[in-house]
Amino acid sequence: MKPEMMLDLITKTLAATDADEAARVLRGGGLVAFPTETVYGLGADAANAEAVARLYAAKGRPSFNPLIAHVASLEAASKIARFDAAALRLAEALWPGPLTLVLPKATNCSVCDLATAGLDSVALRVPSHPVAQALLRTFGGPVVAPSANRSGHVSPTTAAHVASDLDGRIDVIVDGGPVMVGVESTIVSCLGAPVLLRPGGLPREAIERVLGHKLGAPAATNNANDHAPLAPGMLASHYAPRATVRLNATEVKPGEALLAFGPDVLPGAETAVAVHNLSPGGDLTEAAAHLFGALRALDDHGARGIAVMPIPHHGLGEAINDRLRRAAAPRP
């Protein structure tokens, strides 16, 4: 099916146990939203360029933004990419889990060029969610699966979030209930010394403990191809609600909603359009799990802006602040 013909589909919702039907849709070039431990992903056969084109069209995603290929095991990943000692150490210790590794493609890499945005590298992950694992094992190949939302919108953490963005644009939603982590995977480049490309659901401290040293930071360049990111989630404006997001707020302005954190109350909170506290007790794991759902809920109240209280930058706070910074960036 050509990308321009994929709209106005009848989107079917499947139970979490129906891996056979979901895999059949993937084999036929269809699009299947399914839960991972991080967020819901929108899956397509990674080897099928036409299916990947449909996925880009459904999301409205820039074609230069590469996709993460999900596989069921390290053994499956080793057929797609080349692992050096550091990458193998990370994979053996931290997969399955919310870690994506950017690796050199293997000679016979089955992930199509469209999914890797023409790069010589591929982003790979082994999810731990039992529904994702069942689907991947039943399907038997790599599945590209960016977050199951329109590009730039808030990532989905429930099947209902997926339906609100993509109903009629995809074939199937596998409903596995709310996800556990709530922010996307951490991405580490292993194209040399390991570099943190995107903070996410696995704190950098856990990765650095396995490596035995600090992660590097992406090198700043003036290359003309800087607009083409190495991995997903690296565009400046991303995860954006409709309302303007204002970070590190010390008060709530008229017409704003409040995204709170911790037990303290900001001046003006009593007149906020709406208030959602990510974690009244100041727990960053709880905050990460609630982040995208809270942004969606506040956006639904129609506020012109969302005031965001300061959030600590350690542990999962690094990933939360990264997503919030991108949500607050100027819109293209």
Short mmCIF file of C-alpha atoms in Angstrom, two decimals:
data_model
loop_
_atom_site.label_atom_id
_atom_site.label_comp_id
_atom_site.label_asym_id
_atom_site.label_seq_id
_atom_site.Cartn_x
_atom_site.Cartn_y
_atom_site.Cartn_z
CA MET A 1 0.00 0.00 0.00
CA LYS A 2 1.43 3.39 -0.97
CA PRO A 3 1.96 5.93 1.84
CA GLU A 4 -0.62 8.35 0.43
CA MET A 5 -3.23 5.58 0.50
CA MET A 6 -2.82 4.67 4.17
CA LEU A 7 -5.23 7.18 5.71
CA ASP A 8 -8.80 6.41 6.85
CA LEU A 9 -8.02 2.85 7.87
CA ILE A 10 -10.22 1.01 10.32
CA THR A 11 -7.95 0.69 13.35
CA LYS A 12 -8.54 -2.58 15.23
CA THR A 13 -7.74 -2.96 18.95
CA LEU A 14 -6.34 -6.35 19.96
CA ALA A 15 -5.89 -7.93 23.36
CA ALA A 16 -2.37 -8.17 24.73
CA THR A 17 -2.40 -11.94 24.17
CA ASP A 18 -3.08 -11.77 20.42
CA ALA A 19 0.53 -11.82 19.21
CA ASP A 20 -0.27 -14.07 16.23
CA GLU A 21 -2.73 -11.60 14.68
CA ALA A 22 -0.43 -8.62 15.32
CA ALA A 23 2.51 -10.45 13.73
CA ARG A 24 0.35 -11.35 10.71
CA VAL A 25 -0.44 -7.65 10.21
CA LEU A 26 3.27 -6.77 10.39
CA ARG A 27 4.15 -9.46 7.83
CA GLY A 28 1.55 -7.96 5.50
CA GLY A 29 3.18 -4.54 5.65
CA GLY A 30 0.75 -3.15 8.24
CA LEU A 31 1.32 -0.84 11.20
CA VAL A 32 0.88 -2.17 14.74
CA ALA A 33 1.04 -0.08 17.91
CA PHE A 34 2.15 -2.10 20.93
CA PRO A 35 3.38 -1.47 24.48
CA THR A 36 7.00 -1.53 25.51
CA GLU A 37 8.20 -0.85 29.03
CA THR A 38 9.05 2.75 28.00
CA VAL A 39 6.15 4.04 25.84
CA TYR A 40 3.84 2.55 23.21
CA GLY A 41 5.69 1.99 19.93
CA LEU A 42 4.35 2.09 16.38
CA GLY A 43 5.69 -1.03 14.74
CA ALA A 44 6.48 -1.86 11.12
CA ASP A 45 8.56 -4.60 9.51
CA ALA A 46 12.06 -3.11 9.59
CA ALA A 47 13.03 -4.92 6.39
CA ASN A 48 10.03 -3.63 4.41
CA ALA A 49 10.77 -0.14 3.04
CA GLU A 50 7.17 0.36 1.92
CA ALA A 51 5.88 -0.45 5.41
CA VAL A 52 8.44 1.96 6.91
CA ALA A 53 7.30 4.64 4.47
CA ARG A 54 3.73 4.11 5.69
CA LEU A 55 4.97 4.52 9.25
CA TYR A 56 6.68 7.83 8.45
CA ALA A 57 3.49 9.00 6.75
CA ALA A 58 1.27 7.96 9.67
CA LYS A 59 3.45 9.87 12.13
CA GLY A 60 4.23 12.80 9.85
CA ARG A 61 7.84 12.11 10.82
CA PRO A 62 10.84 13.74 9.04
CA SER A 63 12.50 11.08 6.90
CA PHE A 64 15.96 12.07 8.11
CA ASN A 65 15.11 11.03 11.68
CA PRO A 66 16.23 7.37 12.03
CA LEU A 67 14.17 4.70 13.74
CA ILE A 68 14.98 2.19 16.48
CA ALA A 69 14.76 -1.45 15.43
CA HIS A 70 13.41 -3.72 18.17
CA VAL A 71 14.44 -7.37 18.38
CA ALA A 72 13.72 -10.17 20.83
CA SER A 73 17.27 -10.99 21.92
CA LEU A 74 20.95 -10.17 21.75
CA GLU A 75 21.34 -13.13 19.40
CA ALA A 76 18.89 -11.52 16.96
CA ALA A 77 20.63 -8.16 17.33
CA SER A 78 24.03 -9.68 16.50
CA LYS A 79 22.73 -10.56 13.02
CA ILE A 80 21.93 -6.91 12.34
CA ALA A 81 24.84 -4.99 13.90
CA ARG A 82 28.48 -5.35 14.94
CA PHE A 83 29.26 -5.28 18.66
CA ASP A 84 32.63 -4.24 20.06
CA ALA A 85 33.64 -5.21 23.60
CA ALA A 86 31.96 -2.20 25.26
CA ALA A 87 28.71 -2.62 23.32
CA LEU A 88 28.59 -6.34 24.11
CA ARG A 89 29.17 -5.62 27.80
CA LEU A 90 26.25 -3.16 27.83
CA ALA A 91 23.95 -5.50 25.92
CA GLU A 92 24.69 -8.50 28.12
CA ALA A 93 24.18 -6.53 31.33
CA LEU A 94 21.28 -4.24 30.42
CA TRP A 95 19.16 -6.01 27.77
CA PRO A 96 16.26 -6.59 27.81
CA GLY A 97 15.53 -3.08 29.02
CA PRO A 98 15.15 0.62 28.17
CA LEU A 99 18.55 0.96 26.46
CA THR A 100 19.09 1.59 22.73
CA LEU A 101 22.55 1.05 21.25
CA VAL A 102 23.65 2.75 18.01
CA LEU A 103 26.00 0.30 16.31
CA PRO A 104 27.74 -0.25 12.97
CA LYS A 105 25.54 -2.21 10.57
CA ALA A 106 26.42 -5.84 9.96
CA THR A 107 27.28 -6.82 6.40
CA ASN A 108 23.86 -8.40 5.88
CA CYS A 109 21.85 -5.97 8.01
CA SER A 110 18.16 -6.59 7.29
CA VAL A 111 16.96 -3.16 8.44
CA CYS A 112 16.12 -1.14 5.32
CA ASP A 113 17.98 2.06 4.46
CA LEU A 114 14.85 4.17 4.89
CA ALA A 115 14.63 3.13 8.56
CA THR A 116 18.27 4.05 9.22
CA ALA A 117 17.96 7.35 7.29
CA GLY A 118 20.75 6.18 4.99
CA LEU A 119 23.32 5.95 7.79
CA ASP A 120 25.95 3.21 8.13
CA SER A 121 24.75 2.64 11.69
CA VAL A 122 21.59 1.13 13.16
CA ALA A 123 19.80 1.79 16.47
CA LEU A 124 18.82 -1.44 18.26
CA ARG A 125 16.90 -2.31 21.40
CA VAL A 126 15.65 -5.45 23.15
CA PRO A 127 12.50 -4.44 25.08
CA SER A 128 11.58 -6.21 28.31
CA HIS A 129 7.79 -5.77 28.13
CA PRO A 130 6.17 -9.24 27.85
CA VAL A 131 3.73 -8.08 25.14
CA ALA A 132 6.56 -6.65 23.04
CA GLN A 133 8.63 -9.79 23.59
CA ALA A 134 5.75 -12.05 22.51
CA LEU A 135 5.15 -10.00 19.37
CA LEU A 136 8.83 -9.88 18.40
CA ARG A 137 9.35 -13.60 18.94
CA THR A 138 6.21 -14.45 16.98
CA PHE A 139 7.11 -12.09 14.15
CA GLY A 140 10.68 -13.39 14.01
CA GLY A 141 12.44 -10.29 12.67
CA PRO A 142 13.34 -6.71 13.56
CA VAL A 143 10.47 -4.26 14.06
CA VAL A 144 11.07 -0.52 13.87
CA ALA A 145 8.94 1.14 16.52
CA PRO A 146 9.14 4.87 17.24
CA SER A 147 6.65 6.23 19.76
CA ALA A 148 3.06 5.67 18.59
CA ASN A 149 2.02 9.32 18.20
CA ARG A 150 2.08 12.03 15.57
CA SER A 151 5.62 13.34 15.18
CA GLY A 152 6.47 15.99 17.76
CA HIS A 153 3.40 15.24 19.89
CA VAL A 154 3.51 13.89 23.41
CA SER A 155 4.49 10.22 23.55
CA PRO A 156 1.76 7.69 24.44
CA THR A 157 1.77 5.64 27.63
CA THR A 158 -1.65 3.97 27.15
CA ALA A 159 -3.56 2.49 24.23
CA ALA A 160 -6.06 5.35 24.53
CA HIS A 161 -3.25 7.86 23.92
CA VAL A 162 -2.34 5.99 20.73
CA ALA A 163 -5.93 6.02 19.52
CA SER A 164 -6.27 9.76 20.14
CA ASP A 165 -3.36 10.46 17.78
CA LEU A 166 -3.41 7.63 15.24
CA ASP A 167 -6.92 6.15 15.02
CA GLY A 168 -7.72 5.71 11.34
CA ARG A 169 -4.04 6.01 10.36
CA ILE A 170 -2.76 2.59 11.49
CA ASP A 171 -4.01 -0.98 11.34
CA VAL A 172 -3.84 -2.32 14.89
CA ILE A 173 -3.41 -1.22 18.50
CA VAL A 174 -2.38 -3.95 20.94
CA ASP A 175 -3.72 -2.89 24.34
CA GLY A 176 -1.31 -3.95 27.07
CA GLY A 177 -2.41 -1.43 29.67
CA PRO A 178 -0.31 1.49 30.97
CA VAL A 179 3.45 1.23 30.45
CA MET A 180 5.90 0.94 33.33
CA VAL A 181 8.74 3.40 32.66
CA GLY A 182 6.96 6.25 30.89
CA VAL A 183 9.88 7.90 29.04
CA GLU A 184 11.69 6.61 25.97
CA SER A 185 14.83 4.50 26.06
CA THR A 186 18.27 5.88 26.79
CA ILE A 187 20.35 5.96 23.59
CA VAL A 188 24.09 5.28 23.63
CA SER A 189 26.27 5.44 20.53
CA CYS A 190 28.83 2.62 20.33
CA LEU A 191 30.48 3.79 17.10
CA GLY A 192 33.69 4.29 19.08
CA ALA A 193 33.95 5.21 22.74
CA PRO A 194 30.39 5.03 24.16
CA VAL A 195 28.56 8.38 23.99
CA LEU A 196 25.23 9.33 25.54
CA LEU A 197 23.01 10.60 22.70
CA ARG A 198 19.70 10.77 24.58
CA PRO A 199 18.95 10.34 28.28
CA GLY A 200 15.98 8.11 28.93
CA GLY A 201 14.46 5.34 31.00
CA LEU A 202 17.82 3.89 32.07
CA PRO A 203 19.87 6.40 34.12
CA ARG A 204 23.38 7.15 32.90
CA GLU A 205 24.75 6.02 36.27
CA ALA A 206 23.59 2.45 35.59
CA ILE A 207 25.32 2.45 32.20
CA GLU A 208 28.52 3.95 33.58
CA ARG A 209 28.65 1.28 36.32
CA VAL A 210 28.68 -1.41 33.65
CA LEU A 211 31.30 0.38 31.56
CA GLY A 212 33.49 1.32 34.51
CA HIS A 213 33.90 4.88 33.22
CA LYS A 214 31.94 7.99 32.29
CA LEU A 215 29.93 8.20 29.08
CA GLY A 216 31.12 10.70 26.51
CA ALA A 217 29.05 13.57 25.14
CA PRO A 218 28.24 14.07 21.42
CA ALA A 219 30.89 16.11 19.65
CA ALA A 220 29.84 19.55 18.43
CA THR A 221 30.41 19.99 14.70
CA ASN A 222 29.75 22.52 11.99
CA ASN A 223 29.08 19.85 9.41
CA ALA A 224 26.44 20.64 6.79
CA ASN A 225 24.71 17.37 7.69
CA ASP A 226 24.14 18.35 11.33
CA HIS A 227 20.40 18.46 10.63
CA ALA A 228 20.43 14.66 10.26
CA PRO A 229 20.50 13.12 13.77
CA LEU A 230 22.24 9.83 14.57
CA ALA A 231 19.29 8.59 16.61
CA PRO A 232 15.63 9.30 17.39
CA GLY A 233 14.57 11.99 19.82
CA MET A 234 17.45 14.37 19.01
CA LEU A 235 15.48 17.08 17.22
CA ALA A 236 15.44 20.34 19.19
CA SER A 237 11.63 20.59 19.26
CA HIS A 238 10.04 17.30 20.25
CA TYR A 239 7.41 15.82 22.59
CA ALA A 240 5.46 19.08 22.24
CA PRO A 241 1.95 19.70 23.61
CA ARG A 242 -0.17 22.38 21.98
CA ALA A 243 0.30 24.75 24.91
CA THR A 244 3.53 26.71 25.37
CA VAL A 245 5.77 25.10 27.98
CA ARG A 246 7.63 27.34 30.48
CA LEU A 247 10.38 25.63 32.46
CA ASN A 248 11.69 26.21 36.00
CA ALA A 249 8.63 28.24 36.91
CA THR A 250 8.53 29.97 40.29
CA GLU A 251 4.93 31.12 39.95
CA VAL A 252 1.86 30.33 37.85
CA LYS A 253 0.80 33.10 35.49
CA PRO A 254 -2.83 33.82 34.55
CA GLY A 255 -4.14 31.35 31.96
CA GLU A 256 -1.47 28.74 32.69
CA ALA A 257 -1.77 25.16 33.87
CA LEU A 258 0.79 23.82 36.35
CA LEU A 259 2.99 20.74 36.04
CA ALA A 260 4.15 20.32 39.63
CA PHE A 261 6.78 18.17 41.32
CA GLY A 262 7.16 17.53 45.03
CA PRO A 263 5.21 18.73 48.05
CA ASP A 264 5.64 22.49 47.58
CA VAL A 265 2.95 24.70 46.03
CA LEU A 266 3.83 27.58 43.70
CA PRO A 267 2.30 31.03 44.10
CA GLY A 268 -0.70 31.26 41.78
CA ALA A 269 -1.36 27.50 41.79
CA GLU A 270 -4.81 28.06 43.27
CA THR A 271 -5.90 29.92 40.12
CA ALA A 272 -4.18 27.60 37.61
CA VAL A 273 -6.31 26.30 34.74
CA ALA A 274 -5.38 22.80 35.94
CA VAL A 275 -2.73 21.21 38.16
CA HIS A 276 -1.00 17.86 37.75
CA ASN A 277 1.72 16.80 40.19
CA LEU A 278 4.16 14.29 38.70
CA SER A 279 5.10 13.06 42.16
CA PRO A 280 3.91 14.76 45.36
CA GLY A 281 6.62 12.85 47.24
CA GLY A 282 9.40 13.95 44.87
CA ASP A 283 10.05 10.47 43.41
CA LEU A 284 11.71 10.72 39.98
CA THR A 285 10.70 7.20 38.92
CA GLU A 286 7.05 8.03 39.60
CA ALA A 287 7.49 11.37 37.81
CA ALA A 288 8.93 9.72 34.70
CA ALA A 289 6.04 7.26 34.52
CA HIS A 290 3.49 10.11 34.71
CA LEU A 291 5.24 12.72 32.53
CA PHE A 292 3.63 12.24 29.12
CA GLY A 293 0.21 11.44 30.50
CA ALA A 294 0.34 14.62 32.59
CA LEU A 295 1.31 16.79 29.62
CA ARG A 296 -1.56 15.34 27.62
CA ALA A 297 -4.02 15.86 30.48
CA LEU A 298 -2.99 19.51 31.00
CA ASP A 299 -3.14 20.16 27.26
CA ASP A 300 -6.70 18.84 27.18
CA HIS A 301 -7.76 21.64 29.56
CA GLY A 302 -7.02 24.20 26.84
CA ALA A 303 -4.50 26.29 28.80
CA ARG A 304 -2.44 28.74 26.76
CA GLY A 305 0.66 27.69 28.66
CA ILE A 306 2.03 25.08 31.05
CA ALA A 307 4.25 26.26 33.92
CA VAL A 308 6.71 23.51 34.93
CA MET A 309 8.26 23.46 38.38
CA PRO A 310 12.02 22.75 38.65
CA ILE A 311 12.87 19.04 38.60
CA PRO A 312 16.18 17.61 39.93
CA HIS A 313 18.63 16.67 37.18
CA HIS A 314 20.06 13.46 38.68
CA GLY A 315 18.97 9.90 37.83
CA LEU A 316 15.79 9.82 35.76
CA GLY A 317 15.51 13.58 36.25
CA GLU A 318 18.01 13.97 33.41
CA ALA A 319 15.61 12.22 31.00
CA ILE A 320 12.58 14.12 32.33
CA ASN A 321 14.32 17.47 31.90
CA ASP A 322 15.52 16.52 28.43
CA ARG A 323 11.93 15.79 27.32
CA LEU A 324 10.64 18.98 28.93
CA ARG A 325 13.36 21.08 27.32
CA ARG A 326 12.42 19.72 23.90
CA ALA A 327 8.72 20.29 24.64
CA ALA A 328 9.55 23.92 25.46
CA ALA A 329 11.75 24.54 22.40
CA PRO A 330 10.57 26.92 19.66
CA ARG A 331 8.31 25.08 17.22
CA PRO A 332 9.47 24.66 13.61
#
